Coordinates of C-alpha atoms in Angstrom, one line a residue:
M142 CA 0.0 0.0 0.0
K143 CA 1.2 3.5 -0.8
I144 CA 0.1 6.6 1.1
N145 CA 1.0 10.1 -0.1
F146 CA 1.7 12.9 2.4
T147 CA 2.3 16.6 1.9
K148 CA 5.3 17.9 3.7
K149 CA 3.1 19.4 6.4
Q150 CA 1.2 16.1 6.9
F151 CA 4.4 14.2 7.2
E152 CA 5.8 16.6 9.7
T153 CA 2.6 16.3 11.8
L154 CA 2.7 12.5 11.5
F155 CA 6.4 12.5 12.5
K156 CA 5.7 14.5 15.6
M157 CA 2.7 12.3 16.5
V158 CA 4.9 9.2 16.2
Q159 CA 7.7 10.8 18.3
Y160 CA 5.3 11.7 21.0
G161 CA 3.7 8.3 21.0
Y162 CA 7.1 6.6 20.9
W163 CA 8.2 8.6 23.9
V164 CA 5.1 7.5 25.9
A165 CA 5.2 3.8 24.8
S166 CA 8.9 3.1 24.5
D167 CA 9.1 1.4 27.9
T168 CA 6.3 -1.0 27.2
E169 CA 6.4 -4.6 26.0
N170 CA 5.6 -3.3 22.5
N171 CA 8.9 -1.4 22.3
K172 CA 10.3 -3.3 19.4
E173 CA 7.2 -2.8 17.2
F174 CA 7.1 0.9 18.1
S175 CA 10.8 1.3 17.4
E176 CA 10.5 -0.3 14.0
V177 CA 7.7 2.0 12.9
E178 CA 9.5 5.0 14.4
Q179 CA 12.7 4.1 12.6
Y180 CA 10.9 3.5 9.3
L181 CA 9.1 6.8 9.5
N182 CA 12.4 8.6 10.4
S183 CA 14.0 7.1 7.3
F184 CA 11.8 9.3 5.2
A185 CA 12.5 12.6 7.0
K186 CA 15.2 13.7 4.6
D187 CA 12.9 13.0 1.6
F188 CA 10.4 15.5 3.1
G189 CA 13.1 18.1 3.7
M190 CA 13.1 17.7 7.5
E191 CA 16.2 18.8 9.3
G192 CA 17.5 17.2 12.4
V193 CA 17.2 13.5 11.6
Q194 CA 20.4 11.7 10.7
F195 CA 21.4 8.1 10.1
L196 CA 24.1 6.9 12.5
K197 CA 25.9 4.1 10.6
E198 CA 27.7 2.8 13.6
Y199 CA 24.4 2.0 15.3
E200 CA 22.3 1.6 12.2
I201 CA 19.6 3.9 13.5
Y202 CA 18.0 7.2 12.6
D203 CA 18.6 9.6 15.4
L204 CA 17.2 13.0 16.2
S205 CA 19.5 16.0 16.6
R206 CA 19.5 17.6 20.1
E207 CA 17.7 20.7 18.7
L208 CA 14.9 18.7 17.2
E209 CA 14.6 16.5 20.3
D210 CA 14.5 19.6 22.5
Q211 CA 11.6 21.0 20.4
L212 CA 9.6 17.8 20.7
H213 CA 10.3 17.6 24.4
E214 CA 8.7 21.1 25.0
V215 CA 5.4 19.5 24.1
I216 CA 6.1 16.3 26.1
D217 CA 7.2 18.3 29.1
E218 CA 4.1 20.5 29.0
Y219 CA 1.9 17.3 28.8
E220 CA 3.7 15.6 31.7
E221 CA 3.4 18.7 33.8
G222 CA -0.4 18.7 33.2
V223 CA -0.7 15.0 34.0
F224 CA 1.3 15.5 37.2
R225 CA -1.0 18.4 38.3
D226 CA -4.1 16.4 37.4
K227 CA -2.9 13.4 39.3
L228 CA -1.8 15.4 42.3
A229 CA -5.2 17.1 42.5
Y230 CA -6.9 13.7 42.1
H231 CA -4.9 12.0 44.8
M232 CA -5.1 15.0 47.2
A233 CA -8.9 15.1 46.8
R234 CA -9.1 11.3 47.4
K235 CA -7.1 11.6 50.5
E236 CA -9.2 14.5 51.9
F237 CA -12.4 12.6 50.9
A238 CA -11.2 9.5 52.8
E239 CA -10.6 11.6 55.9
E240 CA -14.1 13.2 55.5
S241 CA -15.7 9.9 55.0
Q242 CA -14.7 8.8 58.5
N243 CA -17.1 11.3 60.0
H244 CA -19.8 11.6 57.3
E245 CA -21.6 9.0 55.2
Y246 CA -22.1 9.8 51.5
N247 CA -24.3 8.0 49.0
Q248 CA -22.7 7.2 45.7
E249 CA -23.9 10.4 44.0
E250 CA -22.9 12.6 46.9
A251 CA -19.5 11.0 47.0
F252 CA -18.9 11.5 43.4
K253 CA -20.0 15.2 43.6
R254 CA -17.8 15.8 46.7
I255 CA -14.7 14.3 45.1
L256 CA -15.2 16.5 42.1
E257 CA -15.5 19.6 44.3
L258 CA -12.3 18.6 46.2
E259 CA -10.4 18.0 42.9
E260 CA -11.6 21.4 41.7
K261 CA -10.4 23.0 44.9
Y262 CA -6.9 21.5 44.5
H263 CA -6.8 22.4 40.8
I264 CA -7.5 26.0 41.6
H265 CA -4.9 26.0 44.4
I266 CA -2.3 24.5 42.2
E267 CA -3.1 26.9 39.4
E268 CA -2.9 29.9 41.7
Q269 CA 0.0 28.9 44.0
G270 CA 1.9 26.4 41.8
L271 CA 3.8 23.9 43.9
R272 CA 5.6 26.3 46.1
K273 CA 3.3 25.7 49.1
L274 CA 3.2 22.0 48.7
K275 CA 4.4 20.3 51.9
I276 CA 4.9 16.6 52.4
E277 CA 5.0 15.4 55.9
V278 CA 6.8 12.1 56.7

C-alpha cells in the first residue's frame, strides 16, 4: 500500500509518532514501536526535514539535540499537566477518605464531593503552583 503525504502532513505524523514513541517506548511493544518510528524517520530527509540523521555505527535514525528539545517542549508540558491532574486527584481522594470517616455519602454525593475537592486542588495548584506543597513524613 502506498500513502501520499504533503510535507506538512508528514511533519505532523512525524511529531505524533515521536510523542507516541516517547510514551510507549518502555512498554512490551517497544520493538514494534521502534521499528515504525525508525521506518518513518528514514523518510525525514525525503520530506526536507532537518534534524534526523542516520548513524551508521548504530544503524539507526537519530534526532538532533535541537529537534529532540523542540519535541520535548510539548512532552514536558503534557507531563506537567498530567502531574498536576494526578496530584489534584490524589489529594482530593485523601481528603475525601478523611471526611468519610465522619460523614456518610451515598454514591452520587461521594462523586460530587470528590469533584468539588479536585476542583479545589486544581484552583490551588493553578494559583499557587507547587511552592506551598508540603509533604510530611
